[in-house]
Tab-separated table of C-alpha atoms in Angstrom:
chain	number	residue	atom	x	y	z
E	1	UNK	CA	-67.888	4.930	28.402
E	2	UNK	CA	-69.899	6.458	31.311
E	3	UNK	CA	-72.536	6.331	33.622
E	4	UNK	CA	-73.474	10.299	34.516
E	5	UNK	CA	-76.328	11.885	33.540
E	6	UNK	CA	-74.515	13.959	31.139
E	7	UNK	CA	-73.117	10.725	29.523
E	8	UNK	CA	-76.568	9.286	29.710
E	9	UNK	CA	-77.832	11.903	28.019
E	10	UNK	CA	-75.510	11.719	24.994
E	11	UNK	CA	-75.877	8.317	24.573
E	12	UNK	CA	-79.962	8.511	24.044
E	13	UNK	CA	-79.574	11.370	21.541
E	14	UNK	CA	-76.926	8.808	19.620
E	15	UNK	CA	-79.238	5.624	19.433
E	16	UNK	CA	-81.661	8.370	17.920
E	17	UNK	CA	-78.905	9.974	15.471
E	18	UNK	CA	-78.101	6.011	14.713
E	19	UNK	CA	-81.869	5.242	13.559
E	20	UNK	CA	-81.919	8.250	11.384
E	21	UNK	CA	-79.902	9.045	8.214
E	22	UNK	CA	-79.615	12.755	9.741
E	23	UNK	CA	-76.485	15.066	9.814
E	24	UNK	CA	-75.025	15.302	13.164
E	25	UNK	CA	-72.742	17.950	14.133
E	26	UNK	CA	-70.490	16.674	17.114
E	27	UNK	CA	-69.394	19.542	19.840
E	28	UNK	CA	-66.779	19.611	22.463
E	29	UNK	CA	-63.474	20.498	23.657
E	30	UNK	CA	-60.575	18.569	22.545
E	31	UNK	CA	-59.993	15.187	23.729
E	32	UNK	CA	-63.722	14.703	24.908
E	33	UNK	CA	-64.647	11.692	22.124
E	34	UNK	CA	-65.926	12.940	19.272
E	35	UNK	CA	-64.323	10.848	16.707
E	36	UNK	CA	-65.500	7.395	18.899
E	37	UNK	CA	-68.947	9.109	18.541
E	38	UNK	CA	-69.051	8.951	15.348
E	39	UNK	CA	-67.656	5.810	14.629
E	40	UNK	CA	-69.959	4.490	17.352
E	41	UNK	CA	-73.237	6.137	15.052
E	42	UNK	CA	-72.018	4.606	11.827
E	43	UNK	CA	-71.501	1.361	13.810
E	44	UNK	CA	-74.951	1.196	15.391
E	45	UNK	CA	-76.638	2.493	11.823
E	46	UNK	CA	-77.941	0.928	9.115
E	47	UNK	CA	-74.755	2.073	7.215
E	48	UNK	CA	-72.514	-0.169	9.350
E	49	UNK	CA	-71.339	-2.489	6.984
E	50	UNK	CA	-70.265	0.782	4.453
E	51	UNK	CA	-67.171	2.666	4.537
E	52	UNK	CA	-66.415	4.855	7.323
E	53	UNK	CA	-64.174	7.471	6.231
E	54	UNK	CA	-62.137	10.144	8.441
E	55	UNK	CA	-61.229	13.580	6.916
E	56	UNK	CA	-59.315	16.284	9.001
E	57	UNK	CA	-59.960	19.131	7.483
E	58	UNK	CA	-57.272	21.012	9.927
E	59	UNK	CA	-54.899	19.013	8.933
E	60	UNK	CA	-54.635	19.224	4.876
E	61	UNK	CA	-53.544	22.270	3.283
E	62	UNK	CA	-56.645	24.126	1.593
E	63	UNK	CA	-55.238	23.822	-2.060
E	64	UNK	CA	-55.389	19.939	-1.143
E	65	UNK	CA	-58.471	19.751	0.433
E	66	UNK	CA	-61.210	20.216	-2.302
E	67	UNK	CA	-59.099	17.197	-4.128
E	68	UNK	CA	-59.293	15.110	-1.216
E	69	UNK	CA	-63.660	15.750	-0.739
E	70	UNK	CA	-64.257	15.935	-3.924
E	71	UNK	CA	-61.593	14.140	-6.585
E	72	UNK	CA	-60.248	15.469	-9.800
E	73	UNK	CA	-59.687	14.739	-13.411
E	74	UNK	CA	-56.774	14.037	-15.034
E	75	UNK	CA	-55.139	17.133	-15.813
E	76	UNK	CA	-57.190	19.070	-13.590
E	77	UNK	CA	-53.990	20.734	-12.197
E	78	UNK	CA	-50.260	20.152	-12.046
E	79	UNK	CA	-49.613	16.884	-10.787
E	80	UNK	CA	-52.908	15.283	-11.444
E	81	UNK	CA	-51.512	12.732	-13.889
E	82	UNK	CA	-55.075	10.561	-13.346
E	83	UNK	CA	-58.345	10.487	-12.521
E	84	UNK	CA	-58.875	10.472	-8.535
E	85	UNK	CA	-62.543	9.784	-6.539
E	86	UNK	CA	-62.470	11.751	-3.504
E	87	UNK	CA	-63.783	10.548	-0.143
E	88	UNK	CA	-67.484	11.034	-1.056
E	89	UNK	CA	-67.608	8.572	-3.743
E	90	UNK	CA	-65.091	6.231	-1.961
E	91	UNK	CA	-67.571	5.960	1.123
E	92	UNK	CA	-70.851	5.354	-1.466
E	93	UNK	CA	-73.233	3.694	0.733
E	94	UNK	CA	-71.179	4.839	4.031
E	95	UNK	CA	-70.626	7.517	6.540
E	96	UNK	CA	-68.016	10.531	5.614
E	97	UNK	CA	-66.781	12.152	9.206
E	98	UNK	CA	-65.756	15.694	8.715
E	99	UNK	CA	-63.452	16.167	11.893
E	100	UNK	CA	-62.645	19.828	12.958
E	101	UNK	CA	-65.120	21.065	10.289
E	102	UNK	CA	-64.310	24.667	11.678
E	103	UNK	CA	-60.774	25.054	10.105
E	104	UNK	CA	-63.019	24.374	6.033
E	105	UNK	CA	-61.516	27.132	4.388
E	106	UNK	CA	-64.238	29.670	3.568
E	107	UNK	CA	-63.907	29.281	-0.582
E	108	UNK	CA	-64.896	24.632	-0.090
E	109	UNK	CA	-67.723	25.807	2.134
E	110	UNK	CA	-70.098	26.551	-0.825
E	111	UNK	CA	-69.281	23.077	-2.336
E	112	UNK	CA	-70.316	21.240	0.993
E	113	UNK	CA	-73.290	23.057	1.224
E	114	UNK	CA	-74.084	21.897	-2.279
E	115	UNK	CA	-73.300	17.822	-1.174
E	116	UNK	CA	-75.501	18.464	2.128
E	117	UNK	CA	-78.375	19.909	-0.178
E	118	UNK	CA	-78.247	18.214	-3.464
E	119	UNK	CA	-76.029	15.232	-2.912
E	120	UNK	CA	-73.844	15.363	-5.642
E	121	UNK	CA	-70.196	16.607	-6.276
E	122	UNK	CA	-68.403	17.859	-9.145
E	123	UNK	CA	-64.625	16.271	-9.870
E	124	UNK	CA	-62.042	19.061	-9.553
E	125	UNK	CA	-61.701	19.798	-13.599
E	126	UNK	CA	-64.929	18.787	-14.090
E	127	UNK	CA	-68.217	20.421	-15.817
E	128	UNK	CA	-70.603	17.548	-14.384
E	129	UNK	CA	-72.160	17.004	-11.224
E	130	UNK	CA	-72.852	13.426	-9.633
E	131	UNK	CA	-74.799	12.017	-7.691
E	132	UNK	CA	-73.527	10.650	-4.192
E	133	UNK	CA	-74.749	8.372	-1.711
E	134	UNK	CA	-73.300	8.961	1.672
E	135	UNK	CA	-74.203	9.952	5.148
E	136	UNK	CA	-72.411	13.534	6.828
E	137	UNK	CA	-71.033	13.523	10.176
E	138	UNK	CA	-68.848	16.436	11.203
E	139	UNK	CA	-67.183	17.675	14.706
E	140	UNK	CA	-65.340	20.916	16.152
E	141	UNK	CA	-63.687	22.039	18.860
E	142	UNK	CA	-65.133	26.276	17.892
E	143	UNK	CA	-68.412	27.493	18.623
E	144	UNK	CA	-69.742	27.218	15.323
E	145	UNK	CA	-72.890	29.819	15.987
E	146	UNK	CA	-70.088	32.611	17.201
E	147	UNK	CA	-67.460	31.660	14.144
E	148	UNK	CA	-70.963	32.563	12.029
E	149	UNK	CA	-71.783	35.773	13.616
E	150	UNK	CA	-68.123	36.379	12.964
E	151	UNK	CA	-68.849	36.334	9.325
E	152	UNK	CA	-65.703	33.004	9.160
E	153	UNK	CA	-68.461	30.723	8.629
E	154	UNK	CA	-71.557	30.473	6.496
E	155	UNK	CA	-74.326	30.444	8.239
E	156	UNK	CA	-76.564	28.189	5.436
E	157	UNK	CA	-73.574	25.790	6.238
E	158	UNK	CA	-73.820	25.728	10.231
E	159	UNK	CA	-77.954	24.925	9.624
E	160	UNK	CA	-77.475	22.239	7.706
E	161	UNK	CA	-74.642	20.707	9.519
E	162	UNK	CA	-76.598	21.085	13.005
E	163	UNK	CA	-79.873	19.476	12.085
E	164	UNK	CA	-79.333	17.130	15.253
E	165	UNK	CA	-76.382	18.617	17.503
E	166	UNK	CA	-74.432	16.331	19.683
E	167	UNK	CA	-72.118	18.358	22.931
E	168	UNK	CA	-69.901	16.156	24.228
E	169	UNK	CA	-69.495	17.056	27.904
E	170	UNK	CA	-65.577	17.400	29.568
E	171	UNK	CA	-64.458	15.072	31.773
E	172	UNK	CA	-64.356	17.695	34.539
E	173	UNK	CA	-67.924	17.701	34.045
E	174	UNK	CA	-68.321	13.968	34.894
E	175	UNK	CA	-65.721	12.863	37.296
E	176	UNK	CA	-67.811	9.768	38.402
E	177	UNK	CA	-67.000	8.145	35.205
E	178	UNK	CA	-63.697	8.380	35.525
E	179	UNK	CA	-63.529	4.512	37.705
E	180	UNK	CA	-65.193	3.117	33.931
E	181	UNK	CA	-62.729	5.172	32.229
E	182	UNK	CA	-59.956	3.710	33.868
E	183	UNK	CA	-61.049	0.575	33.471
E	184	UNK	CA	-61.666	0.769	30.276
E	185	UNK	CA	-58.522	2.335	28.908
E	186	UNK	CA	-56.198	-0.111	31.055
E	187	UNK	CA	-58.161	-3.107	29.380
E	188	UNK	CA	-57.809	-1.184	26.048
E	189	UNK	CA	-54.251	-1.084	26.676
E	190	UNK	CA	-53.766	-4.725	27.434
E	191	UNK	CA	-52.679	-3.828	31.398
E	192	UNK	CA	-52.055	-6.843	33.608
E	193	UNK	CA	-54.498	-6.349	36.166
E	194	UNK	CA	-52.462	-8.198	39.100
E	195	UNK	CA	-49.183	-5.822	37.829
E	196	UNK	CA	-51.605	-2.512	38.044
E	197	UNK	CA	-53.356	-2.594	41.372
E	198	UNK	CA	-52.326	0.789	42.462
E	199	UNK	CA	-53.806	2.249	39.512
E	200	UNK	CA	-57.521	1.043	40.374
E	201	UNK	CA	-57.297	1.759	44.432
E	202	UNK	CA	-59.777	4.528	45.921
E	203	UNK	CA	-56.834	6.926	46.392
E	204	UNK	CA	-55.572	6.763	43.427
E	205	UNK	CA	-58.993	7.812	41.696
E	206	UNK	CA	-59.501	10.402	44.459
E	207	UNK	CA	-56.477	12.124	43.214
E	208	UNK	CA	-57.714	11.631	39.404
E	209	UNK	CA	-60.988	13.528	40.580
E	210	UNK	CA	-59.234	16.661	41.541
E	211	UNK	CA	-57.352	16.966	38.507
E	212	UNK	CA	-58.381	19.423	35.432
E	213	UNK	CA	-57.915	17.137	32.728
E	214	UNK	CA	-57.906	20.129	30.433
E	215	UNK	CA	-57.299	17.594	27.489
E	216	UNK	CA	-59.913	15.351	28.444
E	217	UNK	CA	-60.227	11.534	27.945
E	218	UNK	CA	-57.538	11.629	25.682
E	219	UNK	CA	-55.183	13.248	28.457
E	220	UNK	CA	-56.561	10.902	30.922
E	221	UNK	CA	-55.446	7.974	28.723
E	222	UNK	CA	-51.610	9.589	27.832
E	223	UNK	CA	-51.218	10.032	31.630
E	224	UNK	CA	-52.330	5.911	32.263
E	225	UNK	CA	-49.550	4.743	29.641
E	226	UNK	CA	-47.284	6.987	31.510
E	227	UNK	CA	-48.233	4.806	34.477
E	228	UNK	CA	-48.289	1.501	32.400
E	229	UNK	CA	-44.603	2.732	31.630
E	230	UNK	CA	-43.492	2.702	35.407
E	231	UNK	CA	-45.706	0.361	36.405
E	232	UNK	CA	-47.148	2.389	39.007
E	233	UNK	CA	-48.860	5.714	39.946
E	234	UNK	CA	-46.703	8.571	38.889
E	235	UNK	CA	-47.234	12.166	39.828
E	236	UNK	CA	-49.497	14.052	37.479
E	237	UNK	CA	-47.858	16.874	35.464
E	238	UNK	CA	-48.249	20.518	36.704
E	239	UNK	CA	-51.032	21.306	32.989
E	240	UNK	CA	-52.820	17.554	35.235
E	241	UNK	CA	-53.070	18.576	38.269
E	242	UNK	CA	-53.519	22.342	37.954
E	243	UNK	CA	-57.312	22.783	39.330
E	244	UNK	CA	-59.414	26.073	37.873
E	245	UNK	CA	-62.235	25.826	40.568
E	246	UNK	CA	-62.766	24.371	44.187
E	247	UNK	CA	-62.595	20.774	44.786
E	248	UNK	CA	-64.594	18.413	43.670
E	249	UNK	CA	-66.293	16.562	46.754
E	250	UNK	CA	-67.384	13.253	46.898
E	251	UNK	CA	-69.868	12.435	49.986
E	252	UNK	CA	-69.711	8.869	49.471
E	253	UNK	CA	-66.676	9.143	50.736
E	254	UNK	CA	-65.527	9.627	54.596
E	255	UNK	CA	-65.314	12.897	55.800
E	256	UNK	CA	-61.567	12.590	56.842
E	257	UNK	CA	-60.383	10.671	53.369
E	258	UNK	CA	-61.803	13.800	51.816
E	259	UNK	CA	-60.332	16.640	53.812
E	260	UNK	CA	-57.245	15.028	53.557
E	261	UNK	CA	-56.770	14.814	50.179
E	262	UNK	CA	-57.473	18.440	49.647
E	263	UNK	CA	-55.075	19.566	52.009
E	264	UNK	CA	-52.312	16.613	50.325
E	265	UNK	CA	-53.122	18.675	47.494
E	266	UNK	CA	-52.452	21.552	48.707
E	267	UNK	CA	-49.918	21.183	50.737
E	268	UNK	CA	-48.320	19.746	47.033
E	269	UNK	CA	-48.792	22.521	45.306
E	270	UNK	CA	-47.816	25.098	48.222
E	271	UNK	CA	-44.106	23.365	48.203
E	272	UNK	CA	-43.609	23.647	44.563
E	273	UNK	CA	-44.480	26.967	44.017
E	274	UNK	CA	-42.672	27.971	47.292
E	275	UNK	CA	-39.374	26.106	46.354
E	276	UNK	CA	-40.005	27.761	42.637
E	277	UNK	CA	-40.046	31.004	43.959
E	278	UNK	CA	-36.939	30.110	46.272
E	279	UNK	CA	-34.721	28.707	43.012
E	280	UNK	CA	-35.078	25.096	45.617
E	281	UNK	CA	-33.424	27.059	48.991
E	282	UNK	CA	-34.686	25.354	52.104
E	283	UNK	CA	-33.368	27.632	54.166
E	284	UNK	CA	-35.001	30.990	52.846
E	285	UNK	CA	-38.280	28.779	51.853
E	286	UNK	CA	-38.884	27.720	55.188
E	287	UNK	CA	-38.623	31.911	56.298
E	288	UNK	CA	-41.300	32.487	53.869
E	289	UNK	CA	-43.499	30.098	54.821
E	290	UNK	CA	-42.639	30.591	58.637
E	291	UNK	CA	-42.044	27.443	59.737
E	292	UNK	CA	-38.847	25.597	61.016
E	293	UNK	CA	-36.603	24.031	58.378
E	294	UNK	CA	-37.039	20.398	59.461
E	295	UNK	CA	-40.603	20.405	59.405
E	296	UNK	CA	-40.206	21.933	55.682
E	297	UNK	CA	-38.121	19.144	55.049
E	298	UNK	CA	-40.575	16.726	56.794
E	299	UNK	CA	-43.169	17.568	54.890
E	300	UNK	CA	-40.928	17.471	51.041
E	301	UNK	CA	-39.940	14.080	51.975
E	302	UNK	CA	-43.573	13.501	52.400
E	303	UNK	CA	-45.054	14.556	49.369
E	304	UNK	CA	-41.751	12.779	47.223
E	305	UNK	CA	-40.696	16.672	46.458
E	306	UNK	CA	-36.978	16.774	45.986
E	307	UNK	CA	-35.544	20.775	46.907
Protein backbone atom coordinates (compact mmCIF):
# COMPACT_ATOMS: atom_id res chain seq x y z
CA UNK A 1 0.00 0.00 0.00
CA UNK A 2 1.34 3.48 -0.94
CA UNK A 3 1.33 6.33 -3.00
CA UNK A 4 5.18 7.94 -2.76
CA UNK A 5 7.46 7.90 -5.29
CA UNK A 6 9.53 5.43 -3.56
CA UNK A 7 6.43 3.11 -3.34
CA UNK A 8 5.71 3.93 -6.92
CA UNK A 9 8.80 2.96 -7.84
CA UNK A 10 8.70 -0.53 -6.31
CA UNK A 11 5.58 -1.30 -7.56
CA UNK A 12 6.70 -0.80 -11.49
CA UNK A 13 9.83 -2.92 -10.96
CA UNK A 14 7.18 -5.74 -9.45
CA UNK A 15 4.62 -5.79 -12.45
CA UNK A 16 8.03 -6.29 -14.40
CA UNK A 17 9.46 -9.10 -11.90
CA UNK A 18 5.63 -10.55 -12.24
CA UNK A 19 5.87 -10.85 -16.24
CA UNK A 20 9.17 -12.53 -16.01
CA UNK A 21 10.11 -15.96 -14.56
CA UNK A 22 13.34 -14.07 -13.09
CA UNK A 23 14.91 -14.45 -9.55
CA UNK A 24 14.22 -11.55 -7.42
CA UNK A 25 16.13 -10.82 -4.42
CA UNK A 26 13.90 -8.67 -1.97
CA UNK A 27 15.93 -5.93 0.31
CA UNK A 28 14.99 -4.03 3.35
CA UNK A 29 14.95 -3.56 6.94
CA UNK A 30 12.71 -5.59 9.00
CA UNK A 31 9.12 -5.04 8.99
CA UNK A 32 9.19 -3.07 5.58
CA UNK A 33 7.00 -5.92 3.41
CA UNK A 34 8.98 -8.19 1.90
CA UNK A 35 7.12 -11.32 2.40
CA UNK A 36 3.63 -9.39 0.90
CA UNK A 37 6.05 -8.67 -2.03
CA UNK A 38 6.50 -11.74 -2.82
CA UNK A 39 3.33 -13.18 -2.40
CA UNK A 40 2.03 -10.18 -4.34
CA UNK A 41 4.70 -11.38 -7.53
CA UNK A 42 3.57 -14.98 -7.40
CA UNK A 43 -0.02 -13.63 -7.28
CA UNK A 44 0.23 -11.30 -10.27
CA UNK A 45 2.48 -14.15 -12.29
CA UNK A 46 1.74 -16.64 -14.46
CA UNK A 47 2.54 -19.09 -11.55
CA UNK A 48 -0.46 -17.87 -9.53
CA UNK A 49 -2.50 -20.74 -9.45
CA UNK A 50 0.89 -23.00 -8.17
CA UNK A 51 2.06 -23.41 -4.77
CA UNK A 52 3.50 -20.63 -2.95
CA UNK A 53 5.76 -21.87 -0.42
CA UNK A 54 7.51 -19.89 2.61
CA UNK A 55 10.91 -21.12 3.98
CA UNK A 56 12.74 -19.22 6.87
CA UNK A 57 15.89 -20.14 6.63
CA UNK A 58 16.70 -18.19 10.13
CA UNK A 59 14.48 -19.99 11.70
CA UNK A 60 15.38 -23.92 11.17
CA UNK A 61 18.38 -25.31 12.60
CA UNK A 62 21.10 -25.94 9.76
CA UNK A 63 21.20 -29.84 10.27
CA UNK A 64 17.32 -29.43 9.39
CA UNK A 65 17.48 -27.20 6.74
CA UNK A 66 18.98 -29.10 3.69
CA UNK A 67 15.99 -31.77 4.60
CA UNK A 68 13.48 -29.20 4.51
CA UNK A 69 14.90 -27.60 0.62
CA UNK A 70 15.78 -30.49 -0.56
CA UNK A 71 14.00 -33.93 0.99
CA UNK A 72 15.60 -37.17 1.93
CA UNK A 73 15.45 -40.88 1.54
CA UNK A 74 14.48 -43.23 3.80
CA UNK A 75 17.27 -43.97 5.94
CA UNK A 76 19.14 -41.08 4.91
CA UNK A 77 19.83 -40.29 8.63
CA UNK A 78 18.49 -41.12 12.06
CA UNK A 79 14.98 -40.50 12.15
CA UNK A 80 14.23 -40.55 8.51
CA UNK A 81 11.95 -43.58 8.72
CA UNK A 82 10.48 -42.48 4.93
CA UNK A 83 10.92 -40.91 1.98
CA UNK A 84 10.28 -36.95 2.29
CA UNK A 85 10.00 -34.24 -0.94
CA UNK A 86 11.32 -31.08 0.22
CA UNK A 87 9.81 -27.69 -0.62
CA UNK A 88 11.20 -27.61 -4.21
CA UNK A 89 9.35 -30.49 -5.47
CA UNK A 90 6.26 -29.69 -3.27
CA UNK A 91 5.94 -26.16 -5.06
CA UNK A 92 6.50 -27.94 -8.85
CA UNK A 93 4.98 -25.47 -11.05
CA UNK A 94 5.06 -22.64 -8.15
CA UNK A 95 7.06 -20.01 -6.47
CA UNK A 96 9.60 -21.13 -3.46
CA UNK A 97 10.25 -17.76 -1.16
CA UNK A 98 13.54 -18.01 0.56
CA UNK A 99 12.94 -15.45 3.51
CA UNK A 100 16.10 -14.14 5.37
CA UNK A 101 18.28 -15.94 2.77
CA UNK A 102 21.33 -14.32 4.69
CA UNK A 103 21.27 -16.64 7.81
CA UNK A 104 21.82 -20.10 4.68
CA UNK A 105 24.47 -21.68 6.43
CA UNK A 106 27.61 -21.48 4.29
CA UNK A 107 27.93 -25.60 3.66
CA UNK A 108 23.57 -25.50 1.71
CA UNK A 109 24.87 -22.52 -0.24
CA UNK A 110 26.61 -24.70 -2.92
CA UNK A 111 23.38 -26.81 -3.29
CA UNK A 112 21.21 -23.60 -4.03
CA UNK A 113 23.52 -22.42 -6.37
CA UNK A 114 23.21 -25.75 -8.12
CA UNK A 115 18.93 -25.41 -8.12
CA UNK A 116 19.39 -21.62 -9.38
CA UNK A 117 21.79 -22.95 -12.23
CA UNK A 118 20.73 -26.37 -13.19
CA UNK A 119 17.31 -26.77 -11.69
CA UNK A 120 17.50 -29.90 -10.15
CA UNK A 121 18.07 -31.23 -6.52
CA UNK A 122 19.44 -34.25 -5.10
CA UNK A 123 17.27 -36.07 -2.05
CA UNK A 124 19.37 -36.03 1.14
CA UNK A 125 20.76 -39.90 0.80
CA UNK A 126 20.53 -39.72 -2.60
CA UNK A 127 23.09 -40.37 -5.69
CA UNK A 128 20.55 -38.80 -8.34
CA UNK A 129 19.76 -35.46 -9.30
CA UNK A 130 16.17 -34.24 -10.49
CA UNK A 131 14.85 -32.09 -12.28
CA UNK A 132 12.63 -29.21 -10.68
CA UNK A 133 10.24 -26.83 -11.87
CA UNK A 134 9.89 -23.85 -9.66
CA UNK A 135 10.38 -20.16 -9.57
CA UNK A 136 13.16 -18.51 -6.66
CA UNK A 137 12.25 -15.62 -4.67
CA UNK A 138 14.42 -14.78 -1.69
CA UNK A 139 14.63 -11.65 0.91
CA UNK A 140 17.11 -10.27 3.73
CA UNK A 141 17.35 -7.92 6.13
CA UNK A 142 21.90 -7.94 5.57
CA UNK A 143 23.60 -6.28 2.90
CA UNK A 144 24.21 -9.17 0.90
CA UNK A 145 27.23 -7.43 -1.33
CA UNK A 146 29.13 -6.57 2.24
CA UNK A 147 28.24 -10.27 3.88
CA UNK A 148 30.21 -11.33 0.34
CA UNK A 149 33.17 -9.18 0.66
CA UNK A 150 33.13 -10.62 4.14
CA UNK A 151 33.90 -13.94 2.69
CA UNK A 152 30.09 -15.30 4.85
CA UNK A 153 28.55 -15.45 1.58
CA UNK A 154 29.34 -16.79 -1.86
CA UNK A 155 29.55 -14.44 -4.14
CA UNK A 156 28.35 -16.90 -7.38
CA UNK A 157 25.29 -17.17 -4.95
CA UNK A 158 24.55 -13.28 -4.38
CA UNK A 159 24.72 -12.97 -8.62
CA UNK A 160 22.40 -15.28 -9.20
CA UNK A 161 20.01 -14.43 -6.51
CA UNK A 162 20.14 -10.55 -7.56
CA UNK A 163 19.42 -10.86 -11.24
CA UNK A 164 16.47 -8.26 -10.64
CA UNK A 165 16.89 -6.61 -7.02
CA UNK A 166 13.90 -5.29 -5.27
CA UNK A 167 14.78 -2.46 -1.92
CA UNK A 168 11.97 -2.04 -0.08
CA UNK A 169 12.08 1.52 1.28
CA UNK A 170 11.31 2.22 5.42
CA UNK A 171 8.44 3.76 6.38
CA UNK A 172 10.43 6.74 7.67
CA UNK A 173 11.25 7.13 4.19
CA UNK A 174 7.59 7.54 3.09
CA UNK A 175 5.56 9.08 5.78
CA UNK A 176 2.80 10.24 3.29
CA UNK A 177 1.66 6.75 3.01
CA UNK A 178 1.16 6.29 6.27
CA UNK A 179 -3.00 7.83 5.95
CA UNK A 180 -3.31 4.42 3.26
CA UNK A 181 -1.52 2.46 5.74
CA UNK A 182 -3.79 3.18 8.36
CA UNK A 183 -6.51 2.64 6.49
CA UNK A 184 -5.61 -0.25 5.29
CA UNK A 185 -4.49 -2.12 8.37
CA UNK A 186 -7.71 -0.94 10.43
CA UNK A 187 -9.89 -2.48 7.50
CA UNK A 188 -7.50 -5.51 7.61
CA UNK A 189 -8.24 -5.75 11.14
CA UNK A 190 -11.98 -5.62 10.89
CA UNK A 191 -12.06 -1.96 12.95
CA UNK A 192 -15.50 -0.38 13.27
CA UNK A 193 -14.99 2.73 11.60
CA UNK A 194 -17.72 4.82 13.69
CA UNK A 195 -15.87 3.12 17.11
CA UNK A 196 -12.24 4.35 15.65
CA UNK A 197 -12.57 7.96 14.65
CA UNK A 198 -9.73 9.21 16.66
CA UNK A 199 -7.48 6.92 15.00
CA UNK A 200 -8.04 8.49 11.36
CA UNK A 201 -8.15 12.43 12.58
CA UNK A 202 -5.25 14.83 11.20
CA UNK A 203 -3.63 14.89 14.66
CA UNK A 204 -3.50 11.71 15.21
CA UNK A 205 -1.48 11.01 11.86
CA UNK A 206 0.61 14.13 12.57
CA UNK A 207 1.88 12.43 15.59
CA UNK A 208 2.36 9.01 13.52
CA UNK A 209 4.63 11.18 11.11
CA UNK A 210 7.11 12.09 13.72
CA UNK A 211 7.58 8.76 14.96
CA UNK A 212 10.72 6.38 13.94
CA UNK A 213 8.92 3.37 13.28
CA UNK A 214 12.22 1.56 13.53
CA UNK A 215 10.20 -1.76 12.89
CA UNK A 216 8.39 -0.51 10.07
CA UNK A 217 4.88 -1.42 8.76
CA UNK A 218 4.84 -4.23 10.87
CA UNK A 219 5.41 -1.91 14.06
CA UNK A 220 2.98 0.48 12.70
CA UNK A 221 0.34 -2.29 12.60
CA UNK A 222 1.28 -3.86 16.44
CA UNK A 223 0.93 -0.25 17.70
CA UNK A 224 -2.93 0.08 15.79
CA UNK A 225 -4.13 -3.26 17.61
CA UNK A 226 -2.78 -1.72 20.68
CA UNK A 227 -5.23 1.07 19.87
CA UNK A 228 -8.01 -1.35 18.60
CA UNK A 229 -7.44 -2.82 22.23
CA UNK A 230 -8.39 0.54 24.05
CA UNK A 231 -10.37 1.73 21.60
CA UNK A 232 -8.61 4.85 21.25
CA UNK A 233 -5.23 6.60 20.61
CA UNK A 234 -2.73 5.44 23.13
CA UNK A 235 0.66 6.95 23.68
CA UNK A 236 3.37 5.49 21.50
CA UNK A 237 6.12 3.53 23.32
CA UNK A 238 9.48 5.30 24.08
CA UNK A 239 11.48 2.51 20.86
CA UNK A 240 7.82 4.60 18.73
CA UNK A 241 8.30 7.71 19.36
CA UNK A 242 12.07 8.02 19.77
CA UNK A 243 13.01 10.32 16.56
CA UNK A 244 16.87 9.86 15.05
CA UNK A 245 16.71 13.10 12.87
CA UNK A 246 14.76 16.51 12.76
CA UNK A 247 11.15 16.57 12.19
CA UNK A 248 9.49 15.67 9.49
CA UNK A 249 7.49 18.80 8.07
CA UNK A 250 4.51 18.76 6.27
CA UNK A 251 3.66 22.22 4.35
CA UNK A 252 0.29 21.22 3.54
CA UNK A 253 -0.30 21.73 6.75
CA UNK A 254 -0.77 25.23 8.75
CA UNK A 255 2.11 26.77 9.98
CA UNK A 256 0.86 26.83 13.68
CA UNK A 257 -0.59 22.95 13.63
CA UNK A 258 2.99 22.21 12.71
CA UNK A 259 5.06 24.15 15.20
CA UNK A 260 2.93 22.95 17.69
CA UNK A 261 3.25 19.56 17.39
CA UNK A 262 6.98 19.70 17.48
CA UNK A 263 7.14 21.54 20.52
CA UNK A 264 4.05 18.86 22.08
CA UNK A 265 6.71 16.61 21.23
CA UNK A 266 9.12 17.99 22.80
CA UNK A 267 7.88 19.28 25.54
CA UNK A 268 6.85 15.14 25.95
CA UNK A 269 9.93 13.97 25.81
CA UNK A 270 11.68 16.88 27.95
CA UNK A 271 9.26 15.73 31.05
CA UNK A 272 10.10 12.15 30.84
CA UNK A 273 13.57 12.27 30.70
CA UNK A 274 13.57 15.12 33.33
CA UNK A 275 11.28 13.17 35.82
CA UNK A 276 13.68 9.97 34.85
CA UNK A 277 16.56 11.68 35.86
CA UNK A 278 14.65 13.04 39.07
CA UNK A 279 13.45 9.18 40.17
CA UNK A 280 9.57 11.29 39.50
CA UNK A 281 10.50 14.40 42.23
CA UNK A 282 8.54 17.47 41.27
CA UNK A 283 10.09 19.43 43.49
CA UNK A 284 13.89 19.00 42.47
CA UNK A 285 12.61 18.55 38.63
CA UNK A 286 11.11 21.76 38.49
CA UNK A 287 14.88 23.32 39.97
CA UNK A 288 16.42 21.71 37.07
CA UNK A 289 14.40 22.84 34.60
CA UNK A 290 14.00 26.36 36.32
CA UNK A 291 10.65 26.86 36.36
CA UNK A 292 7.99 27.07 39.21
CA UNK A 293 6.51 23.79 40.42
CA UNK A 294 2.90 24.45 39.36
CA UNK A 295 3.64 25.26 35.97
CA UNK A 296 5.72 21.79 35.95
CA UNK A 297 2.73 20.31 37.13
CA UNK A 298 0.58 22.26 34.58
CA UNK A 299 2.27 21.16 31.93
CA UNK A 300 2.43 16.91 33.24
CA UNK A 301 -1.21 17.12 33.55
CA UNK A 302 -1.10 18.33 30.06
CA UNK A 303 0.77 15.91 28.28
CA UNK A 304 -1.22 12.82 30.55
CA UNK A 305 2.45 12.34 32.32
CA UNK A 306 1.88 11.00 35.78
CA UNK A 307 5.27 12.07 38.29
Amino acid sequence: VGASVAMRGCFAMMERAAGRDVTVLLEGETGTGKSQAALAIHQASPRRDAPFLIVDCGAIPAHLLESELFGHEKGAFTGAVQRRAGVFEEADGGTVFLDEIGELPAELQPKLLRVLENREIRRVGSNTYQPVNVRLLAATHRDLRAEVNAGRFRSDLFFRLAVLRLLLPPLRQRPEDLPMLVEGILDLLGADRERTGALRTQDFLARLRHAAWPGNVRELRNYLERCLVFEEAVELSEEEAHRSGPPEVDPSQPYADQRRHVVDDFERRYLRALLEKHQGKVAQAAVTAGMDRVHLYRLLRRHGIKP
